Short mmCIF file of C-alpha atoms in Angstrom, two decimals:
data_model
loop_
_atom_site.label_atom_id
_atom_site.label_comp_id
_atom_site.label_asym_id
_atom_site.label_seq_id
_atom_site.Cartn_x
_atom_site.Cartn_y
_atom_site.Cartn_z
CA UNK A 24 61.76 83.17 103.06
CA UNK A 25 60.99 79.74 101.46
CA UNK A 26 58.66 79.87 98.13
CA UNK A 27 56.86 76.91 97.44
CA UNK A 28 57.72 75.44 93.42
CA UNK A 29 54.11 76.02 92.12
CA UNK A 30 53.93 80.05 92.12
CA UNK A 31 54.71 82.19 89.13
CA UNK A 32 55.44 85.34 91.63
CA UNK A 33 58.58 87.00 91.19
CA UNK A 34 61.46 85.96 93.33
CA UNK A 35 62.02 89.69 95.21
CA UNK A 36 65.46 90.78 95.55
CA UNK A 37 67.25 93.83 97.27
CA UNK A 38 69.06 96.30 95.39
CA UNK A 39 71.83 99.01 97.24
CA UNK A 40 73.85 101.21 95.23
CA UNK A 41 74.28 105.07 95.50
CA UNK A 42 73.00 106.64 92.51
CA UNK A 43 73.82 110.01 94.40
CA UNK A 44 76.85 111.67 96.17
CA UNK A 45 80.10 111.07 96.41
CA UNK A 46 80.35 107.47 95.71
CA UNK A 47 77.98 107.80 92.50
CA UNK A 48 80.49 107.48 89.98
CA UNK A 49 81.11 103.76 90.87
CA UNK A 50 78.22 102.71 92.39
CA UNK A 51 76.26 103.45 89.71
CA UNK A 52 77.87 101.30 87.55
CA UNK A 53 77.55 98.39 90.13
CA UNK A 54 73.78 99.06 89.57
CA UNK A 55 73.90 98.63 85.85
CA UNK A 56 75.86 95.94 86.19
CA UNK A 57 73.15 93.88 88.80
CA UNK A 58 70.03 95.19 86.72
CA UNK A 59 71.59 94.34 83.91
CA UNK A 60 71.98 90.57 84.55
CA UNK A 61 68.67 90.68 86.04
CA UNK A 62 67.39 92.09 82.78
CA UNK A 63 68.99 89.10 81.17
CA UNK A 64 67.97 86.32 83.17
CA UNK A 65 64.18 87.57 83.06
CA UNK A 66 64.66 88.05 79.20
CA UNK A 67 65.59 84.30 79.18
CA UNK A 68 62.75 83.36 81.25
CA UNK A 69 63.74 83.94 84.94
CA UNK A 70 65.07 81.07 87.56
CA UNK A 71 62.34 78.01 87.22
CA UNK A 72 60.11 80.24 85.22
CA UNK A 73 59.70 82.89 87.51
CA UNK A 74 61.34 86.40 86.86
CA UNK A 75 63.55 88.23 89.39
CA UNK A 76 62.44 91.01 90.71
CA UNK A 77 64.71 94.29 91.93
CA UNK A 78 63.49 96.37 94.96
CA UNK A 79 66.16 99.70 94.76
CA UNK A 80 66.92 102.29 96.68
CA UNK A 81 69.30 104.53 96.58
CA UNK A 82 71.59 105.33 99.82
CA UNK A 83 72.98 108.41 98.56
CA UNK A 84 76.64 107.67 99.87
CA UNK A 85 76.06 107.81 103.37
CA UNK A 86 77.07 104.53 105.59
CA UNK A 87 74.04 104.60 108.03
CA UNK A 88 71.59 104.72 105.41
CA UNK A 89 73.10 101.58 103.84
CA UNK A 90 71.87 99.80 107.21
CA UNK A 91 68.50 101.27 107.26
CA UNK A 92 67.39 100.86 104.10
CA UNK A 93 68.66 97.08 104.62
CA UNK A 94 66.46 97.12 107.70
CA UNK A 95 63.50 98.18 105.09
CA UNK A 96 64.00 95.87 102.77
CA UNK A 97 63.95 92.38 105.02
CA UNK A 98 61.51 93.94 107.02
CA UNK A 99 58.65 96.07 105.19
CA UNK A 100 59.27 94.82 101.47
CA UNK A 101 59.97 90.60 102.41
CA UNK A 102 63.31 90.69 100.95
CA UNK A 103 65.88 88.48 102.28
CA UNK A 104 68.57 88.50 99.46
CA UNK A 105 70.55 91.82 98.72
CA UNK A 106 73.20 92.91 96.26
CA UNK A 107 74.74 95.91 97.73
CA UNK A 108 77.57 97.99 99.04
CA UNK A 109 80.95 99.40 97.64
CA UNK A 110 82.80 100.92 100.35
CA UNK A 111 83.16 98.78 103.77
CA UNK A 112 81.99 101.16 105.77
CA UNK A 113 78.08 100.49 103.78
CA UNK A 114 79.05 97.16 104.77
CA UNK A 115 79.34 96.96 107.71
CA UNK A 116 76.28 99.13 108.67
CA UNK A 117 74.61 96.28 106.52
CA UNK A 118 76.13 93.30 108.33
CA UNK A 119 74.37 93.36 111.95
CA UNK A 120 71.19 93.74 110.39
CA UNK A 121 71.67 90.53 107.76
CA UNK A 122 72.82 89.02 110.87
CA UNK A 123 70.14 89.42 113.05
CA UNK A 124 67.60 89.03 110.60
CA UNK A 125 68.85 86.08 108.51
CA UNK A 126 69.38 87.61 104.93
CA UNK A 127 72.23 87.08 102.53
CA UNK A 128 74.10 89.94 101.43
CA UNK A 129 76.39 89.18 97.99
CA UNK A 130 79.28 92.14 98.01
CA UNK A 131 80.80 93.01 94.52
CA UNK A 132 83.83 94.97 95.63
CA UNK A 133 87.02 94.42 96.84
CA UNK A 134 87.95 94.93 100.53
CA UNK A 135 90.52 94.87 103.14
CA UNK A 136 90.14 91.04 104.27
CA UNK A 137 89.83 90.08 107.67
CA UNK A 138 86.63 89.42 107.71
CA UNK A 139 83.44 86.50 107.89
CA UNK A 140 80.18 86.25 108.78
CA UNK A 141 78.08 83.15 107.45
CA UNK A 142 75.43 86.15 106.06
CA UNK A 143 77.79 87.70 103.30
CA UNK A 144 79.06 86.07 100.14
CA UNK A 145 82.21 88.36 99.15
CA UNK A 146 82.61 88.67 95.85
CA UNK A 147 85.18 91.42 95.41
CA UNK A 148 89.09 91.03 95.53
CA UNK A 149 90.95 90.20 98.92
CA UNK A 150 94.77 91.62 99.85
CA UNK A 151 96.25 88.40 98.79
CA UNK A 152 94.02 88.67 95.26
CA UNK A 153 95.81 92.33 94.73
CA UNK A 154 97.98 93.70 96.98
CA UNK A 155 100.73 90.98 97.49
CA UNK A 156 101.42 90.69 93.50
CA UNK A 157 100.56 95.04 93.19
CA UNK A 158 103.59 95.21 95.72
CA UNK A 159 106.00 92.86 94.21
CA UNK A 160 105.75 94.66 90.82
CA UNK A 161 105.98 97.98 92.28
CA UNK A 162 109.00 97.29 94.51
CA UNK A 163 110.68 95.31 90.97
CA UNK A 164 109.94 98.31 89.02
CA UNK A 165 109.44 101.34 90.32
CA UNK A 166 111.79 101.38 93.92
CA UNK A 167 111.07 100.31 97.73
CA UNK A 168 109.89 104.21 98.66
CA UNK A 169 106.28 104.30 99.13
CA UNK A 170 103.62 107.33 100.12
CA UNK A 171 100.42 106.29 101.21
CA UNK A 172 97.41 108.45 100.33
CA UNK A 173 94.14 107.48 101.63
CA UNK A 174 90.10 108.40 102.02
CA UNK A 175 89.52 108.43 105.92
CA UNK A 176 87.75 105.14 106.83
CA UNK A 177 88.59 102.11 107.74
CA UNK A 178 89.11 100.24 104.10
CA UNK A 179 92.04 102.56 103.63
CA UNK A 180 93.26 102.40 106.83
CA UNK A 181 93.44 98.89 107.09
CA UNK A 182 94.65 98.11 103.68
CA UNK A 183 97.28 100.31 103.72
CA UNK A 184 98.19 98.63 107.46
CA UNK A 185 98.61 95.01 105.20
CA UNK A 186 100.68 97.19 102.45
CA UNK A 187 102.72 98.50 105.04
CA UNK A 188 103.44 94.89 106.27
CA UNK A 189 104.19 93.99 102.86
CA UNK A 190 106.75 96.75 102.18
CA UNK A 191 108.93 96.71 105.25
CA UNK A 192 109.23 93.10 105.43
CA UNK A 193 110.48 93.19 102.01
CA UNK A 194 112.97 95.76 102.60
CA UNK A 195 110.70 98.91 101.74
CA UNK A 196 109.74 102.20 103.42
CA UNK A 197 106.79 104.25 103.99
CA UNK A 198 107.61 107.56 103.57
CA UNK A 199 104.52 109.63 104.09
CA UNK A 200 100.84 108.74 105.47
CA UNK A 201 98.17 111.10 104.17
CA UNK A 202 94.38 110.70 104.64
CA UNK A 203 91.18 112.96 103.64
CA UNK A 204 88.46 113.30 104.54
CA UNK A 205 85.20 111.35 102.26
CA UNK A 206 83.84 113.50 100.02
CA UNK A 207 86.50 115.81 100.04
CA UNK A 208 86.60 118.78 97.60
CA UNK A 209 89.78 119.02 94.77
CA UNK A 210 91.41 121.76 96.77
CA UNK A 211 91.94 119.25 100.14
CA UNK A 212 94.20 116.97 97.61
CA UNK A 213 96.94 120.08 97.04
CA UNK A 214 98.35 119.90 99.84
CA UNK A 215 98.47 116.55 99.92
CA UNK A 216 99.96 116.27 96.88
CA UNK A 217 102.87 119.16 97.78
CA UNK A 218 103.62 116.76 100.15
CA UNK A 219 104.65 114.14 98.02
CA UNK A 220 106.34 116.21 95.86
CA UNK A 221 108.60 116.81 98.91
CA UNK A 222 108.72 113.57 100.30
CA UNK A 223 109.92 111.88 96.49
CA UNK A 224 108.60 108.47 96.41
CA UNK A 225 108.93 106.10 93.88
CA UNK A 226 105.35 105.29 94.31
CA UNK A 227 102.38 106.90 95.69
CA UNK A 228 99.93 104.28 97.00
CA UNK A 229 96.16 105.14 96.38
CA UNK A 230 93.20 103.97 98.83
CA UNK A 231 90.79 106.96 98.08
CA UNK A 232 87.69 106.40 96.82
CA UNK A 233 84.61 107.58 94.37
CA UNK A 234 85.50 111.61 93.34
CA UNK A 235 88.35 111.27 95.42
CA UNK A 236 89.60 109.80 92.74
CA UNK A 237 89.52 112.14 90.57
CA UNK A 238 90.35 114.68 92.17
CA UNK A 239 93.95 113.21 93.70
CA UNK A 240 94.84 112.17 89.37
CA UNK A 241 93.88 115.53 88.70
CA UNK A 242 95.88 117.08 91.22
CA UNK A 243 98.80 115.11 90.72
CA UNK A 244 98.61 116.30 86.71
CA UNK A 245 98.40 120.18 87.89
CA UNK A 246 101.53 119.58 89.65
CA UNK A 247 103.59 117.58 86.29
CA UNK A 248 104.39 114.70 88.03
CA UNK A 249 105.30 112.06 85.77
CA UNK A 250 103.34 108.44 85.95
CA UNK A 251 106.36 107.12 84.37
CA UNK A 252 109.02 107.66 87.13
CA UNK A 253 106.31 107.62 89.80
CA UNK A 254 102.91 106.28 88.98
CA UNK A 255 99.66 106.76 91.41
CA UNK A 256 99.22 102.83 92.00
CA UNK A 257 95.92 101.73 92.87
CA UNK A 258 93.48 98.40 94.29
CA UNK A 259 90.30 101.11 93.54
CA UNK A 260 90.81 102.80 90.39
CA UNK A 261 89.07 101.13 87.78
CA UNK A 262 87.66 102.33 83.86
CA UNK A 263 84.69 104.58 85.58
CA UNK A 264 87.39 107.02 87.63
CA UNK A 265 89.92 107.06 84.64
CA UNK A 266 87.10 108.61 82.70
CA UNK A 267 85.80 110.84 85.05
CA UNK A 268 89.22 112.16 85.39
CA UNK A 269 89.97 112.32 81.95
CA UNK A 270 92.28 109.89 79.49
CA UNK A 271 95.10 112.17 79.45
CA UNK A 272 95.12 112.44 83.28
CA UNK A 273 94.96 108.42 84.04
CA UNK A 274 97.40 107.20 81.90
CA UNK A 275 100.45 105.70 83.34
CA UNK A 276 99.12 105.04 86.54
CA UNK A 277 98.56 101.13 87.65
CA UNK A 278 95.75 99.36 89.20
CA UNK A 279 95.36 95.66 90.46
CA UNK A 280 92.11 94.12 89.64
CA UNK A 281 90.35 90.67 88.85
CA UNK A 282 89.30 92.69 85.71
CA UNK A 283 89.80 94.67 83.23
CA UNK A 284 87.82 95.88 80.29
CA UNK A 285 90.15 94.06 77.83
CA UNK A 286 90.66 91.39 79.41
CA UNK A 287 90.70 88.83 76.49
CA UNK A 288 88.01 86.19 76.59
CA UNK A 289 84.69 85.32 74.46
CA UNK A 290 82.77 85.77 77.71
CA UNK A 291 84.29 89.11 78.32
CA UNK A 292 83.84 90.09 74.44
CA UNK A 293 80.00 88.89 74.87
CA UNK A 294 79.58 91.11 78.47
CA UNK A 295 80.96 94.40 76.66
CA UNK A 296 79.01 94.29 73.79
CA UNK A 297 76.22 93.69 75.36
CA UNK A 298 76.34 96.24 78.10
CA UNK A 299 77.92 98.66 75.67
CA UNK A 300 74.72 98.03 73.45
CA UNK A 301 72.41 98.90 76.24
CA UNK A 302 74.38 101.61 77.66
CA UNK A 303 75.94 103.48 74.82
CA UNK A 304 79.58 102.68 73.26
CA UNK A 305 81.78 105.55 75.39
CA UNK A 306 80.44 103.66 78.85
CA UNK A 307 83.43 101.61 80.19
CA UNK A 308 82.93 98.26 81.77
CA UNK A 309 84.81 97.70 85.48
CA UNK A 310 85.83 95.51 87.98
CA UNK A 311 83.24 96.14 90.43
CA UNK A 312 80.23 96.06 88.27
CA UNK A 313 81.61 92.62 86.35
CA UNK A 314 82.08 91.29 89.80
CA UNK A 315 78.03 92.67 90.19
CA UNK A 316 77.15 91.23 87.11
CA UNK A 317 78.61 87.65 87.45
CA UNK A 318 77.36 87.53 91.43
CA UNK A 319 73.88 87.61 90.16
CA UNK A 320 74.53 85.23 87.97
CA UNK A 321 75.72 82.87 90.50
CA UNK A 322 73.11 83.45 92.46
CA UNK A 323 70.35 82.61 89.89
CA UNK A 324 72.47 79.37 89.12
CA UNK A 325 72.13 78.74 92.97
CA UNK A 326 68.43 79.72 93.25
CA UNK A 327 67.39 77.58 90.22
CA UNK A 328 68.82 74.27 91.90
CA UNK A 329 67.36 75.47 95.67
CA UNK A 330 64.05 76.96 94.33
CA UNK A 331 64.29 78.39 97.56
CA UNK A 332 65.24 81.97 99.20
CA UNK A 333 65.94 80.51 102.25
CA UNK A 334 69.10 81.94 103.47
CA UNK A 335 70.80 78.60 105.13
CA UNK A 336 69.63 76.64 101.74
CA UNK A 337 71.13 79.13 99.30
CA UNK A 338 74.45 79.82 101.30
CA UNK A 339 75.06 75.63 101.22
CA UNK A 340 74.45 75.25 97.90
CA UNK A 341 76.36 78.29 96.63
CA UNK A 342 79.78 77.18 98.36
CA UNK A 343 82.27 76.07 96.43
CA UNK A 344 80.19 76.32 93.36
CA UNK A 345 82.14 77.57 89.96
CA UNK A 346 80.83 79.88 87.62
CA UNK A 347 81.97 81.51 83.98
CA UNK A 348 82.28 85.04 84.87
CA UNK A 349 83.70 88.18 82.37
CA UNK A 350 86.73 87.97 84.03
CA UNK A 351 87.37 83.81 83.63
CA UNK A 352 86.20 80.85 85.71
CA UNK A 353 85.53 81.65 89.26
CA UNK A 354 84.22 79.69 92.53
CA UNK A 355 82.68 80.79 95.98
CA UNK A 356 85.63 79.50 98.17
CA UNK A 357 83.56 76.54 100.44
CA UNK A 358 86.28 77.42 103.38
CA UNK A 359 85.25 81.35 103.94
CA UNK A 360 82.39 82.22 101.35
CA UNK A 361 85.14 84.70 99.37
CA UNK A 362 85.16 84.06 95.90
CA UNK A 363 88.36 82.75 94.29
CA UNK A 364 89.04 85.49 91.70
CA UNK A 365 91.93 86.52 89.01
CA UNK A 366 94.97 88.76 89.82
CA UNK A 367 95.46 90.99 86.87
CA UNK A 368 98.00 94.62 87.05
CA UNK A 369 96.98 96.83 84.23
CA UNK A 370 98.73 100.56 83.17
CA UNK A 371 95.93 102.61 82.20
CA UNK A 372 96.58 103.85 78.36
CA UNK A 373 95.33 107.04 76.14
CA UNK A 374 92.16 104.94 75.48
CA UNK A 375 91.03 105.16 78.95
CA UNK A 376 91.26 101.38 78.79
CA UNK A 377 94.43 99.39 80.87
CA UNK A 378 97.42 97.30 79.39
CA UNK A 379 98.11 94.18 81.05
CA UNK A 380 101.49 93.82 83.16
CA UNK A 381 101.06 90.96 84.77
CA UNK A 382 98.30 88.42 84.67
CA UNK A 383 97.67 85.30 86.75
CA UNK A 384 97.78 81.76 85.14
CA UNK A 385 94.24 80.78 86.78
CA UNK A 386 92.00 82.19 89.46
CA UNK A 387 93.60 82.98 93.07
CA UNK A 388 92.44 80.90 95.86
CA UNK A 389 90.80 83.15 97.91
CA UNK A 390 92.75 84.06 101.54
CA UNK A 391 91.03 86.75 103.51
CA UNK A 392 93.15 86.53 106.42
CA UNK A 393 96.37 86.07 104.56
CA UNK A 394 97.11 82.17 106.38
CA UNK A 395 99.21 81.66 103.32
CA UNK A 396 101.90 84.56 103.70
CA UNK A 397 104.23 85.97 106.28
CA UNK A 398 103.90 89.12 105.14
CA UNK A 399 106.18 89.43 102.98
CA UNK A 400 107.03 88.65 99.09
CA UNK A 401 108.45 85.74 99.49
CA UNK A 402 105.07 83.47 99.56
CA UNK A 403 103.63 82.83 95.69
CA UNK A 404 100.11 82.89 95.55
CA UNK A 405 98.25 79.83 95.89
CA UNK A 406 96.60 78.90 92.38
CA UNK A 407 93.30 76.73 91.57
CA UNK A 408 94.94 73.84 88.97
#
């Protein structure tokens, strides 16, 4: 939908997060983080003196209703840009519908790659943004025997397919494969976790998602396993599960990320405060809602040279564009519409808060369908100068 330059209406915008359910305990915080910049922009006068203007519902965890409500919001409320969607399988009921009818959907949360369509502009991590450098430091510090534990859909699935690839071409083995169901209850991570115990890898290898989280630290604390000779390593794990689990049960375990809480920066020191200010001091920032926070961002930047919401004129002028973000300097890769992002490995500490182990030198070219690797370690990651 194309505005014309002399209207003071709002500029409309979708908004898709579960406040509700299973997926709640992240989601949530990807909505804080998009009404938040919102909040800001309007508070500084809105794109071309016009404020934005949220439309929200709530999707309550469940895939399908992720696609209807998207079908709601082009259709009934005349909204053709939406920020939306944590796990893949929300995105993908979203995708056929931006599609069809022409919208843009901006996605703050890493995913398994493999993926384009000229409707989405990804702005989570990639495999080649976490997993390659997640493996190398695992397999360096830990040992080569990996368990793979995973919520049943097809993010985990397919990610753990790519870690696989990783491991065994690098001289590593997969010693156990386990998978629950979403949404499932602390007592269907027990046996799971007896499991592991038996199999003894040096790592266990975490794809689950929302409470799942907690509940697979929480069971791996009931049975004394120690982070320390064989952490829970994670690409989904970020400051919201560690303190739903608790600080005592999250420490020593690793996550990959493009951000961290502490990640050191005046931007980032700016984006706490700030949020902490409105939200209360004990509320953690995250990857996924910085990566929420700083696509809005982007996308007023975008909108205030367009002046348009026309999907075609909004995708051209986004790609390729660079942006200050919490996290560091980013970009919207021009090649794929994935956004070039930082590689960061953190150890989550007593604080609830992670300690850097590794951290790239600049952002990490985006490479959704790993052209740049064999598979293996071998490759280094292609860096923006």
């Amino acid at each position: 939908m194309t505005r014309s330059s002399n209207t003071s209406e709002p500029w409309r915008v979708g908004v898709l997060f579960s406040r509700t359910g299973f997926m709640a305990v992240i989601e949530e915080t990807q909505l804080r983080g998009t009404l938040t910049a919102i909040e800001e922009i309007n508070a500084g006068g809105g794109v071309n003196g016009r404020p934005l203007e949220p439309v929200v519902y709530d999707p309550g965890s469940e895939a399908s209703a992720f696609g209807r409500y998207a079908k709601k919001l082009m259709v009934e409320d005349g909204v053709s840009t939406i920020f939306g969607c944590y796990t893949s399988s929300s995105r993908k009921a979203v995708l056929p519908v931006v599609e069809r009818l022409n919208g843009l959907l901006w996605y703050p949360t890493l995913y398994e790659g493999f993926e384009f369509s000229p409707n989405v502009i990804y702005t989570g991590a990639t495999p080649n943004q976490n997993s390659v450098e997640l493996c190398r430091i695992l397999m360096e510090r830990y040992g080569t025997r990996f368990y793979f534990i995973g919520a049943d859909y097809i993010y985990p699935r397919e990610s753990n397919r790519i870690m696989r690839e990783l491991i065994r071409n690098s001289g590593g083995t997969v010693v156990g494969e386990s998978y629950v169901r979403m949404g499932a209850s602390r007592e269907e991570f027990l046996p799971v976790m007896r499991d592991v115990k038996r199999a003894q890898p040096d790592v266990i290898f975490s794809t689950v998602v929302g409470d799942g989280t907690v509940y697979l630290y929480q069971a791996y604390a009931d049975l004394g396993l120690d982070p320390k000779v064989m952490p829970i390593a994670s690409l989904t794990t970020t400051e919201a599960e560690i303190r739903a689990m608790g600080y005592d049960v999250g420490e020593g375990h690793i996550t990959a990320a493009p951000y961290f809480q502490g990640v050191g920066n005046e931007r980032n020191s700016s984006f706490v405060r700030d949020y902490k200010k409105r939200y209360g001091d004990d509320e953690p920032t995250n990857m996924c809602l910085e990566a929420s926070y700083f696509q809005v961002n982007a996308f007023a930047k975008t909108l205030e040279q367009t002046n348009s919401m026309d999907t075609e004129i909004l995708r051209a002028s986004v790609m390729g564009s660079e942006f200050e973000a919490p996290q560091g300097d980013v970009a919207i890769n021009p090649i794929w519409g994935h956004a070039d992002l930082w590689t960061r490995i953190g150890r989550a500490n007593r604080q609830g808060q992670f300690d850097l182990v590794y951290e790239s030198p600049s952002c990490v070219l985006s490479d959704p369908y790993l052209l740049g690797y064999g598979r293996s370690l071998g490759q280094k990651n292609l860096e923006l100068a």
